Amino acid sequence: MNTKVLVLNRSYLPVHVTSVRRALSLLYQDVARAVDAHYRTFDFASWADLAAHEDAIGLVGRAIRVPRVILLVAYDRVPRRHVRFSRYNIYARDQNRCQYCGRQFPRSELNLDHVIPRSRGGTSVWENVVCSCHRCNRIKGGRLPAEAGMRLIRQPFRPQWTPFMLETFSMRRYQEWMPFLSGIDAAYWNTELVER
Ligand SMILES: [Zn+2]
């Protein structure tokens, strides 16, 4: 009963993870459909008619198969929420690529660099912090990129990810979720950087 159910919007985009109880309730209220491994959708009655396998829940006197994925029939938005400003999210945004020399590195070989140094009034915000390799970091020192003869390969920006991506990575994921999670890196878990 501790298992979680992946919630998709009407366009099959993952938006949320919920409890089995809540998923079945949404199914029962007819605002959601269960989705099986073949992308077929079921309303409550047709889902309840499926033979319950080992992963079933007792409900109103019968065994009902636990859905792994449900689809919200009337919901087509992807909820947007604050994206945590964290080391890992900055690495993820920059894809572990030094934003000065453009090379990819293991995370252990990357620093965060303030494009406008803090000593010059630069702040710790998405638009002023980038990944930098140790070498580029050393070369740049406390200078502006132009002063160090360096250029950013891309202007830093605030990413627009869905909360779903940020919340589920520390969670156990099911095989049935995977077709809907492709393209999402598993490493966005993070802690917020406190300094601003
Ligand atoms: Zn570099």
mmCIF file with all atom_site columns, C-alpha atoms and ligand atoms in Angstrom:
data_model
loop_
_atom_site.group_PDB
_atom_site.id
_atom_site.type_symbol
_atom_site.label_atom_id
_atom_site.label_alt_id
_atom_site.label_comp_id
_atom_site.label_asym_id
_atom_site.label_entity_id
_atom_site.label_seq_id
_atom_site.pdbx_PDB_ins_code
_atom_site.Cartn_x
_atom_site.Cartn_y
_atom_site.Cartn_z
_atom_site.occupancy
_atom_site.B_iso_or_equiv
_atom_site.pdbx_formal_charge
_atom_site.auth_seq_id
_atom_site.auth_comp_id
_atom_site.auth_asym_id
_atom_site.auth_atom_id
_atom_site.pdbx_PDB_model_num
ATOM   1   C  CA . MET A 1 1   ? 0.000   0.000   0.000   1.00 0.00 ? 1   MET A CA 1
ATOM   2   C  CA . ASN A 1 2   ? 3.037   2.238   0.110   1.00 0.00 ? 2   ASN A CA 1
ATOM   3   C  CA . THR A 1 3   ? 3.380   2.023   -3.627  1.00 0.00 ? 3   THR A CA 1
ATOM   4   C  CA . LYS A 1 4   ? 3.024   5.135   -5.700  1.00 0.00 ? 4   LYS A CA 1
ATOM   5   C  CA . VAL A 1 5   ? 1.145   5.794   -8.880  1.00 0.00 ? 5   VAL A CA 1
ATOM   6   C  CA . LEU A 1 6   ? 2.411   7.956   -11.689 1.00 0.00 ? 6   LEU A CA 1
ATOM   7   C  CA . VAL A 1 7   ? -0.115  10.574  -12.806 1.00 0.00 ? 7   VAL A CA 1
ATOM   8   C  CA . LEU A 1 8   ? -0.146  11.733  -16.418 1.00 0.00 ? 8   LEU A CA 1
ATOM   9   C  CA . ASN A 1 9   ? -2.005  14.647  -17.894 1.00 0.00 ? 9   ASN A CA 1
ATOM   10  C  CA . ARG A 1 10  ? -4.272  14.199  -20.885 1.00 0.00 ? 10  ARG A CA 1
ATOM   11  C  CA . SER A 1 11  ? -1.259  14.352  -23.193 1.00 0.00 ? 11  SER A CA 1
ATOM   12  C  CA . TYR A 1 12  ? 0.527   11.530  -21.384 1.00 0.00 ? 12  TYR A CA 1
ATOM   13  C  CA . LEU A 1 13  ? 2.990   13.905  -19.792 1.00 0.00 ? 13  LEU A CA 1
ATOM   14  C  CA . PRO A 1 14  ? 3.926   13.043  -16.210 1.00 0.00 ? 14  PRO A CA 1
ATOM   15  C  CA . VAL A 1 15  ? 2.710   15.675  -13.783 1.00 0.00 ? 15  VAL A CA 1
ATOM   16  C  CA . HIS A 1 16  ? 2.607   14.083  -10.393 1.00 0.00 ? 16  HIS A CA 1
ATOM   17  C  CA . VAL A 1 17  ? 3.015   11.003  -8.237  1.00 0.00 ? 17  VAL A CA 1
ATOM   18  C  CA . THR A 1 18  ? 0.223   9.967   -5.920  1.00 0.00 ? 18  THR A CA 1
ATOM   19  C  CA . SER A 1 19  ? -0.890  7.204   -3.566  1.00 0.00 ? 19  SER A CA 1
ATOM   20  C  CA . VAL A 1 20  ? -2.740  4.094   -4.682  1.00 0.00 ? 20  VAL A CA 1
ATOM   21  C  CA . ARG A 1 21  ? -5.733  5.146   -2.599  1.00 0.00 ? 21  ARG A CA 1
ATOM   22  C  CA . ARG A 1 22  ? -5.920  8.536   -4.300  1.00 0.00 ? 22  ARG A CA 1
ATOM   23  C  CA . ALA A 1 23  ? -5.374  7.022   -7.732  1.00 0.00 ? 23  ALA A CA 1
ATOM   24  C  CA . LEU A 1 24  ? -8.233  4.580   -7.264  1.00 0.00 ? 24  LEU A CA 1
ATOM   25  C  CA . SER A 1 25  ? -10.403 7.364   -5.955  1.00 0.00 ? 25  SER A CA 1
ATOM   26  C  CA . LEU A 1 26  ? -9.729  9.459   -9.076  1.00 0.00 ? 26  LEU A CA 1
ATOM   27  C  CA . LEU A 1 27  ? -10.444 6.422   -11.184 1.00 0.00 ? 27  LEU A CA 1
ATOM   28  C  CA . TYR A 1 28  ? -13.680 5.782   -9.322  1.00 0.00 ? 28  TYR A CA 1
ATOM   29  C  CA . GLN A 1 29  ? -14.751 9.424   -9.718  1.00 0.00 ? 29  GLN A CA 1
ATOM   30  C  CA . ASP A 1 30  ? -14.212 9.032   -13.446 1.00 0.00 ? 30  ASP A CA 1
ATOM   31  C  CA . VAL A 1 31  ? -11.704 11.883  -13.683 1.00 0.00 ? 31  VAL A CA 1
ATOM   32  C  CA . ALA A 1 32  ? -8.855  9.484   -14.390 1.00 0.00 ? 32  ALA A CA 1
ATOM   33  C  CA . ARG A 1 33  ? -8.211  6.341   -16.397 1.00 0.00 ? 33  ARG A CA 1
ATOM   34  C  CA . ALA A 1 34  ? -5.811  3.573   -15.527 1.00 0.00 ? 34  ALA A CA 1
ATOM   35  C  CA . VAL A 1 35  ? -3.087  3.035   -18.111 1.00 0.00 ? 35  VAL A CA 1
ATOM   36  C  CA . ASP A 1 36  ? -1.638  -0.407  -18.663 1.00 0.00 ? 36  ASP A CA 1
ATOM   37  C  CA . ALA A 1 37  ? 1.739   -1.441  -20.068 1.00 0.00 ? 37  ALA A CA 1
ATOM   38  C  CA . HIS A 1 38  ? 0.336   -1.298  -23.598 1.00 0.00 ? 38  HIS A CA 1
ATOM   39  C  CA . TYR A 1 39  ? -0.884  2.293   -23.179 1.00 0.00 ? 39  TYR A CA 1
ATOM   40  C  CA . ARG A 1 40  ? -4.474  1.094   -23.104 1.00 0.00 ? 40  ARG A CA 1
ATOM   41  C  CA . THR A 1 41  ? -6.760  3.091   -20.847 1.00 0.00 ? 41  THR A CA 1
ATOM   42  C  CA . PHE A 1 42  ? -9.428  1.743   -18.550 1.00 0.00 ? 42  PHE A CA 1
ATOM   43  C  CA . ASP A 1 43  ? -12.219 3.340   -16.593 1.00 0.00 ? 43  ASP A CA 1
ATOM   44  C  CA . PHE A 1 44  ? -12.951 2.046   -13.123 1.00 0.00 ? 44  PHE A CA 1
ATOM   45  C  CA . ALA A 1 45  ? -15.380 -0.652  -14.211 1.00 0.00 ? 45  ALA A CA 1
ATOM   46  C  CA . SER A 1 46  ? -13.206 -2.089  -16.960 1.00 0.00 ? 46  SER A CA 1
ATOM   47  C  CA . TRP A 1 47  ? -10.127 -1.899  -14.728 1.00 0.00 ? 47  TRP A CA 1
ATOM   48  C  CA . ALA A 1 48  ? -11.952 -3.686  -11.936 1.00 0.00 ? 48  ALA A CA 1
ATOM   49  C  CA . ASP A 1 49  ? -12.903 -6.408  -14.404 1.00 0.00 ? 49  ASP A CA 1
ATOM   50  C  CA . LEU A 1 50  ? -9.273  -7.200  -15.099 1.00 0.00 ? 50  LEU A CA 1
ATOM   51  C  CA . ALA A 1 51  ? -8.013  -10.256 -13.341 1.00 0.00 ? 51  ALA A CA 1
ATOM   52  C  CA . ALA A 1 52  ? -6.225  -9.128  -10.212 1.00 0.00 ? 52  ALA A CA 1
ATOM   53  C  CA . HIS A 1 53  ? -2.674  -10.359 -10.129 1.00 0.00 ? 53  HIS A CA 1
ATOM   54  C  CA . GLU A 1 54  ? -0.283  -10.553 -7.211  1.00 0.00 ? 54  GLU A CA 1
ATOM   55  C  CA . ASP A 1 55  ? -0.312  -6.796  -6.829  1.00 0.00 ? 55  ASP A CA 1
ATOM   56  C  CA . ALA A 1 56  ? -3.907  -6.225  -5.881  1.00 0.00 ? 56  ALA A CA 1
ATOM   57  C  CA . ILE A 1 57  ? -5.825  -4.316  -3.265  1.00 0.00 ? 57  ILE A CA 1
ATOM   58  C  CA . GLY A 1 58  ? -9.001  -5.392  -1.533  1.00 0.00 ? 58  GLY A CA 1
ATOM   59  C  CA . LEU A 1 59  ? -11.722 -2.880  -2.277  1.00 0.00 ? 59  LEU A CA 1
ATOM   60  C  CA . VAL A 1 60  ? -15.476 -3.079  -1.840  1.00 0.00 ? 60  VAL A CA 1
ATOM   61  C  CA . GLY A 1 61  ? -15.315 -6.802  -1.367  1.00 0.00 ? 61  GLY A CA 1
ATOM   62  C  CA . ARG A 1 62  ? -13.210 -7.577  -4.402  1.00 0.00 ? 62  ARG A CA 1
ATOM   63  C  CA . ALA A 1 63  ? -9.542  -7.637  -5.354  1.00 0.00 ? 63  ALA A CA 1
ATOM   64  C  CA . ILE A 1 64  ? -8.577  -4.827  -7.688  1.00 0.00 ? 64  ILE A CA 1
ATOM   65  C  CA . ARG A 1 65  ? -5.334  -4.615  -9.537  1.00 0.00 ? 65  ARG A CA 1
ATOM   66  C  CA . VAL A 1 66  ? -3.132  -1.751  -8.372  1.00 0.00 ? 66  VAL A CA 1
ATOM   67  C  CA . PRO A 1 67  ? -2.589  0.724   -11.197 1.00 0.00 ? 67  PRO A CA 1
ATOM   68  C  CA . ARG A 1 68  ? 0.950   1.947   -11.753 1.00 0.00 ? 68  ARG A CA 1
ATOM   69  C  CA . VAL A 1 69  ? 0.007   4.777   -14.077 1.00 0.00 ? 69  VAL A CA 1
ATOM   70  C  CA . ILE A 1 70  ? -3.154  6.839   -14.381 1.00 0.00 ? 70  ILE A CA 1
ATOM   71  C  CA . LEU A 1 71  ? -4.195  9.508   -16.832 1.00 0.00 ? 71  LEU A CA 1
ATOM   72  C  CA . LEU A 1 72  ? -6.218  12.598  -15.917 1.00 0.00 ? 72  LEU A CA 1
ATOM   73  C  CA . VAL A 1 73  ? -8.836  12.844  -18.604 1.00 0.00 ? 73  VAL A CA 1
ATOM   74  C  CA . ALA A 1 74  ? -9.554  16.567  -18.364 1.00 0.00 ? 74  ALA A CA 1
ATOM   75  C  CA . TYR A 1 75  ? -6.205  17.918  -17.304 1.00 0.00 ? 75  TYR A CA 1
ATOM   76  C  CA . ASP A 1 76  ? -3.908  19.149  -20.036 1.00 0.00 ? 76  ASP A CA 1
ATOM   77  C  CA . ARG A 1 77  ? -1.570  21.492  -18.243 1.00 0.00 ? 77  ARG A CA 1
ATOM   78  C  CA . VAL A 1 78  ? 1.861   20.803  -16.852 1.00 0.00 ? 78  VAL A CA 1
ATOM   79  C  CA . PRO A 1 79  ? 1.952   22.500  -13.481 1.00 0.00 ? 79  PRO A CA 1
ATOM   80  C  CA . ARG A 1 80  ? 4.880   24.802  -13.097 1.00 0.00 ? 80  ARG A CA 1
ATOM   81  C  CA . ARG A 1 81  ? 6.533   25.432  -9.819  1.00 0.00 ? 81  ARG A CA 1
ATOM   82  C  CA . HIS A 1 82  ? 9.595   27.038  -8.432  1.00 0.00 ? 82  HIS A CA 1
ATOM   83  C  CA . VAL A 1 83  ? 12.690  25.192  -9.599  1.00 0.00 ? 83  VAL A CA 1
ATOM   84  C  CA . ARG A 1 84  ? 15.089  24.802  -6.737  1.00 0.00 ? 84  ARG A CA 1
ATOM   85  C  CA . PHE A 1 85  ? 18.221  26.872  -7.159  1.00 0.00 ? 85  PHE A CA 1
ATOM   86  C  CA . SER A 1 86  ? 20.759  24.247  -6.245  1.00 0.00 ? 86  SER A CA 1
ATOM   87  C  CA . ARG A 1 87  ? 24.139  22.981  -7.201  1.00 0.00 ? 87  ARG A CA 1
ATOM   88  C  CA . TYR A 1 88  ? 22.722  19.863  -8.789  1.00 0.00 ? 88  TYR A CA 1
ATOM   89  C  CA . ASN A 1 89  ? 20.116  21.739  -10.751 1.00 0.00 ? 89  ASN A CA 1
ATOM   90  C  CA . ILE A 1 90  ? 22.747  24.115  -12.074 1.00 0.00 ? 90  ILE A CA 1
ATOM   91  C  CA . TYR A 1 91  ? 24.867  21.127  -13.094 1.00 0.00 ? 91  TYR A CA 1
ATOM   92  C  CA . ALA A 1 92  ? 21.809  19.617  -14.708 1.00 0.00 ? 92  ALA A CA 1
ATOM   93  C  CA . ARG A 1 93  ? 20.907  22.809  -16.560 1.00 0.00 ? 93  ARG A CA 1
ATOM   94  C  CA . ASP A 1 94  ? 24.466  23.093  -17.850 1.00 0.00 ? 94  ASP A CA 1
ATOM   95  C  CA . GLN A 1 95  ? 24.650  19.326  -18.472 1.00 0.00 ? 95  GLN A CA 1
ATOM   96  C  CA . ASN A 1 96  ? 27.926  19.074  -16.544 1.00 0.00 ? 96  ASN A CA 1
ATOM   97  C  CA . ARG A 1 97  ? 29.517  21.260  -19.168 1.00 0.00 ? 97  ARG A CA 1
ATOM   98  C  CA . CYS A 1 98  ? 31.976  23.999  -18.276 1.00 0.00 ? 98  CYS A CA 1
ATOM   99  C  CA . GLN A 1 99  ? 30.311  27.114  -19.609 1.00 0.00 ? 99  GLN A CA 1
ATOM   100 C  CA . TYR A 1 100 ? 33.659  28.641  -20.562 1.00 0.00 ? 100 TYR A CA 1
ATOM   101 C  CA . CYS A 1 101 ? 35.620  25.902  -22.338 1.00 0.00 ? 101 CYS A CA 1
ATOM   102 C  CA . GLY A 1 102 ? 32.511  23.928  -23.282 1.00 0.00 ? 102 GLY A CA 1
ATOM   103 C  CA . ARG A 1 103 ? 33.841  20.548  -22.157 1.00 0.00 ? 103 ARG A CA 1
ATOM   104 C  CA . GLN A 1 104 ? 31.902  18.052  -20.069 1.00 0.00 ? 104 GLN A CA 1
ATOM   105 C  CA . PHE A 1 105 ? 33.330  16.905  -16.747 1.00 0.00 ? 105 PHE A CA 1
ATOM   106 C  CA . PRO A 1 106 ? 32.391  14.619  -13.885 1.00 0.00 ? 106 PRO A CA 1
ATOM   107 C  CA . ARG A 1 107 ? 30.600  16.652  -11.246 1.00 0.00 ? 107 ARG A CA 1
ATOM   108 C  CA . SER A 1 108 ? 33.549  16.306  -8.893  1.00 0.00 ? 108 SER A CA 1
ATOM   109 C  CA . GLU A 1 109 ? 35.623  18.305  -11.359 1.00 0.00 ? 109 GLU A CA 1
ATOM   110 C  CA . LEU A 1 110 ? 33.196  21.177  -11.647 1.00 0.00 ? 110 LEU A CA 1
ATOM   111 C  CA . ASN A 1 111 ? 32.723  24.339  -9.631  1.00 0.00 ? 111 ASN A CA 1
ATOM   112 C  CA . LEU A 1 112 ? 30.017  26.909  -9.608  1.00 0.00 ? 112 LEU A CA 1
ATOM   113 C  CA . ASP A 1 113 ? 31.196  30.224  -10.975 1.00 0.00 ? 113 ASP A CA 1
ATOM   114 C  CA . HIS A 1 114 ? 29.638  33.635  -10.502 1.00 0.00 ? 114 HIS A CA 1
ATOM   115 C  CA . VAL A 1 115 ? 29.805  35.237  -13.944 1.00 0.00 ? 115 VAL A CA 1
ATOM   116 C  CA . ILE A 1 116 ? 29.822  38.664  -12.332 1.00 0.00 ? 116 ILE A CA 1
ATOM   117 C  CA . PRO A 1 117 ? 31.956  37.954  -9.263  1.00 0.00 ? 117 PRO A CA 1
ATOM   118 C  CA . ARG A 1 118 ? 30.400  38.527  -5.890  1.00 0.00 ? 118 ARG A CA 1
ATOM   119 C  CA . SER A 1 119 ? 33.161  41.023  -5.159  1.00 0.00 ? 119 SER A CA 1
ATOM   120 C  CA . ARG A 1 120 ? 31.691  43.080  -8.009  1.00 0.00 ? 120 ARG A CA 1
ATOM   121 C  CA . GLY A 1 121 ? 28.160  42.849  -6.748  1.00 0.00 ? 121 GLY A CA 1
ATOM   122 C  CA . GLY A 1 122 ? 27.213  39.668  -8.640  1.00 0.00 ? 122 GLY A CA 1
ATOM   123 C  CA . THR A 1 123 ? 24.438  37.702  -6.956  1.00 0.00 ? 123 THR A CA 1
ATOM   124 C  CA . SER A 1 124 ? 23.709  33.999  -6.616  1.00 0.00 ? 124 SER A CA 1
ATOM   125 C  CA . VAL A 1 125 ? 20.873  33.666  -9.066  1.00 0.00 ? 125 VAL A CA 1
ATOM   126 C  CA . TRP A 1 126 ? 20.215  31.383  -12.017 1.00 0.00 ? 126 TRP A CA 1
ATOM   127 C  CA . GLU A 1 127 ? 21.219  34.132  -14.429 1.00 0.00 ? 127 GLU A CA 1
ATOM   128 C  CA . ASN A 1 128 ? 24.629  34.698  -12.814 1.00 0.00 ? 128 ASN A CA 1
ATOM   129 C  CA . VAL A 1 129 ? 25.860  31.243  -11.816 1.00 0.00 ? 129 VAL A CA 1
ATOM   130 C  CA . VAL A 1 130 ? 27.281  28.648  -14.197 1.00 0.00 ? 130 VAL A CA 1
ATOM   131 C  CA . CYS A 1 131 ? 29.259  25.428  -14.153 1.00 0.00 ? 131 CYS A CA 1
ATOM   132 C  CA . SER A 1 132 ? 32.944  25.888  -14.594 1.00 0.00 ? 132 SER A CA 1
ATOM   133 C  CA . CYS A 1 133 ? 35.835  23.437  -14.640 1.00 0.00 ? 133 CYS A CA 1
ATOM   134 C  CA . HIS A 1 134 ? 38.575  23.970  -12.100 1.00 0.00 ? 134 HIS A CA 1
ATOM   135 C  CA . ARG A 1 135 ? 40.978  25.207  -14.709 1.00 0.00 ? 135 ARG A CA 1
ATOM   136 C  CA . CYS A 1 136 ? 38.655  27.839  -16.189 1.00 0.00 ? 136 CYS A CA 1
ATOM   137 C  CA . ASN A 1 137 ? 37.654  28.836  -12.680 1.00 0.00 ? 137 ASN A CA 1
ATOM   138 C  CA . ARG A 1 138 ? 41.287  29.455  -11.797 1.00 0.00 ? 138 ARG A CA 1
ATOM   139 C  CA . ILE A 1 139 ? 41.975  31.409  -14.970 1.00 0.00 ? 139 ILE A CA 1
ATOM   140 C  CA . LYS A 1 140 ? 38.939  33.605  -14.535 1.00 0.00 ? 140 LYS A CA 1
ATOM   141 C  CA . GLY A 1 141 ? 39.614  34.300  -10.872 1.00 0.00 ? 141 GLY A CA 1
ATOM   142 C  CA . GLY A 1 142 ? 37.719  37.308  -9.555  1.00 0.00 ? 142 GLY A CA 1
ATOM   143 C  CA . ARG A 1 143 ? 37.309  38.897  -12.948 1.00 0.00 ? 143 ARG A CA 1
ATOM   144 C  CA . LEU A 1 144 ? 34.523  39.431  -15.435 1.00 0.00 ? 144 LEU A CA 1
ATOM   145 C  CA . PRO A 1 145 ? 34.694  36.985  -18.339 1.00 0.00 ? 145 PRO A CA 1
ATOM   146 C  CA . ALA A 1 146 ? 35.702  39.718  -20.782 1.00 0.00 ? 146 ALA A CA 1
ATOM   147 C  CA . GLU A 1 147 ? 38.503  40.854  -18.507 1.00 0.00 ? 147 GLU A CA 1
ATOM   148 C  CA . ALA A 1 148 ? 39.850  37.316  -18.490 1.00 0.00 ? 148 ALA A CA 1
ATOM   149 C  CA . GLY A 1 149 ? 39.470  36.974  -22.258 1.00 0.00 ? 149 GLY A CA 1
ATOM   150 C  CA . MET A 1 150 ? 36.745  34.353  -21.773 1.00 0.00 ? 150 MET A CA 1
ATOM   151 C  CA . ARG A 1 151 ? 33.281  33.918  -23.184 1.00 0.00 ? 151 ARG A CA 1
ATOM   152 C  CA . LEU A 1 152 ? 30.265  32.019  -21.979 1.00 0.00 ? 152 LEU A CA 1
ATOM   153 C  CA . ILE A 1 153 ? 29.133  29.335  -24.392 1.00 0.00 ? 153 ILE A CA 1
ATOM   154 C  CA . ARG A 1 154 ? 25.542  30.129  -23.429 1.00 0.00 ? 154 ARG A CA 1
ATOM   155 C  CA . GLN A 1 155 ? 23.767  32.803  -21.409 1.00 0.00 ? 155 GLN A CA 1
ATOM   156 C  CA . PRO A 1 156 ? 22.666  31.291  -18.077 1.00 0.00 ? 156 PRO A CA 1
ATOM   157 C  CA . PHE A 1 157 ? 18.919  31.137  -17.506 1.00 0.00 ? 157 PHE A CA 1
ATOM   158 C  CA . ARG A 1 158 ? 16.285  29.983  -15.074 1.00 0.00 ? 158 ARG A CA 1
ATOM   159 C  CA . PRO A 1 159 ? 15.108  26.538  -16.212 1.00 0.00 ? 159 PRO A CA 1
ATOM   160 C  CA . GLN A 1 160 ? 11.466  25.625  -16.636 1.00 0.00 ? 160 GLN A CA 1
ATOM   161 C  CA . TRP A 1 161 ? 11.119  22.127  -15.345 1.00 0.00 ? 161 TRP A CA 1
ATOM   162 C  CA . THR A 1 162 ? 8.054   20.497  -13.962 1.00 0.00 ? 162 THR A CA 1
ATOM   163 C  CA . PRO A 1 163 ? 7.864   19.771  -10.248 1.00 0.00 ? 163 PRO A CA 1
ATOM   164 C  CA . PHE A 1 164 ? 7.389   16.162  -11.144 1.00 0.00 ? 164 PHE A CA 1
ATOM   165 C  CA . MET A 1 165 ? 10.921  15.879  -12.414 1.00 0.00 ? 165 MET A CA 1
ATOM   166 C  CA . LEU A 1 166 ? 12.324  17.378  -9.276  1.00 0.00 ? 166 LEU A CA 1
ATOM   167 C  CA . GLU A 1 167 ? 10.321  15.378  -6.803  1.00 0.00 ? 167 GLU A CA 1
ATOM   168 C  CA . THR A 1 168 ? 10.441  11.851  -8.028  1.00 0.00 ? 168 THR A CA 1
ATOM   169 C  CA . PHE A 1 169 ? 14.122  11.158  -8.360  1.00 0.00 ? 169 PHE A CA 1
ATOM   170 C  CA . SER A 1 170 ? 14.700  10.015  -4.848  1.00 0.00 ? 170 SER A CA 1
ATOM   171 C  CA . MET A 1 171 ? 11.626  7.844   -5.105  1.00 0.00 ? 171 MET A CA 1
ATOM   172 C  CA . ARG A 1 172 ? 11.383  4.247   -6.075  1.00 0.00 ? 172 ARG A CA 1
ATOM   173 C  CA . ARG A 1 173 ? 10.304  4.085   -9.673  1.00 0.00 ? 173 ARG A CA 1
ATOM   174 C  CA . TYR A 1 174 ? 8.446   1.310   -11.376 1.00 0.00 ? 174 TYR A CA 1
ATOM   175 C  CA . GLN A 1 175 ? 9.169   -0.349  -14.642 1.00 0.00 ? 175 GLN A CA 1
ATOM   176 C  CA . GLU A 1 176 ? 5.750   0.735   -15.859 1.00 0.00 ? 176 GLU A CA 1
ATOM   177 C  CA . TRP A 1 177 ? 6.694   4.397   -15.380 1.00 0.00 ? 177 TRP A CA 1
ATOM   178 C  CA . MET A 1 178 ? 9.738   4.290   -17.546 1.00 0.00 ? 178 MET A CA 1
ATOM   179 C  CA . PRO A 1 179 ? 8.142   4.874   -20.969 1.00 0.00 ? 179 PRO A CA 1
ATOM   180 C  CA . PHE A 1 180 ? 6.796   8.150   -19.616 1.00 0.00 ? 180 PHE A CA 1
ATOM   181 C  CA . LEU A 1 181 ? 9.999   9.251   -17.967 1.00 0.00 ? 181 LEU A CA 1
ATOM   182 C  CA . SER A 1 182 ? 12.364  9.024   -20.887 1.00 0.00 ? 182 SER A CA 1
ATOM   183 C  CA . GLY A 1 183 ? 14.594  11.999  -21.305 1.00 0.00 ? 183 GLY A CA 1
ATOM   184 C  CA . ILE A 1 184 ? 14.536  12.823  -17.653 1.00 0.00 ? 184 ILE A CA 1
ATOM   185 C  CA . ASP A 1 185 ? 17.833  12.536  -15.898 1.00 0.00 ? 185 ASP A CA 1
ATOM   186 C  CA . ALA A 1 186 ? 17.691  10.805  -12.552 1.00 0.00 ? 186 ALA A CA 1
ATOM   187 C  CA . ALA A 1 187 ? 20.052  13.192  -10.860 1.00 0.00 ? 187 ALA A CA 1
ATOM   188 C  CA . TYR A 1 188 ? 17.989  16.301  -10.193 1.00 0.00 ? 188 TYR A CA 1
ATOM   189 C  CA . TRP A 1 189 ? 17.584  15.592  -6.496  1.00 0.00 ? 189 TRP A CA 1
ATOM   190 C  CA . ASN A 1 190 ? 19.108  18.408  -4.619  1.00 0.00 ? 190 ASN A CA 1
ATOM   191 C  CA . THR A 1 191 ? 19.253  20.825  -1.767  1.00 0.00 ? 191 THR A CA 1
ATOM   192 C  CA . GLU A 1 192 ? 18.542  24.482  -2.155  1.00 0.00 ? 192 GLU A CA 1
ATOM   193 C  CA . LEU A 1 193 ? 21.487  26.841  -2.188  1.00 0.00 ? 193 LEU A CA 1
ATOM   194 C  CA . VAL A 1 194 ? 20.847  29.263  0.605   1.00 0.00 ? 194 VAL A CA 1
ATOM   195 C  CA . GLU A 1 195 ? 22.887  32.255  -0.364  1.00 0.00 ? 195 GLU A CA 1
ATOM   196 C  CA . ARG A 1 196 ? 21.180  34.702  -2.643  1.00 0.00 ? 196 ARG A CA 1
HETATM 197 ZN ZN . ZN  B 2 .   ? 36.494  24.954  -18.531 1.00 0.00 ? 1   ZN  B ZN 1
#
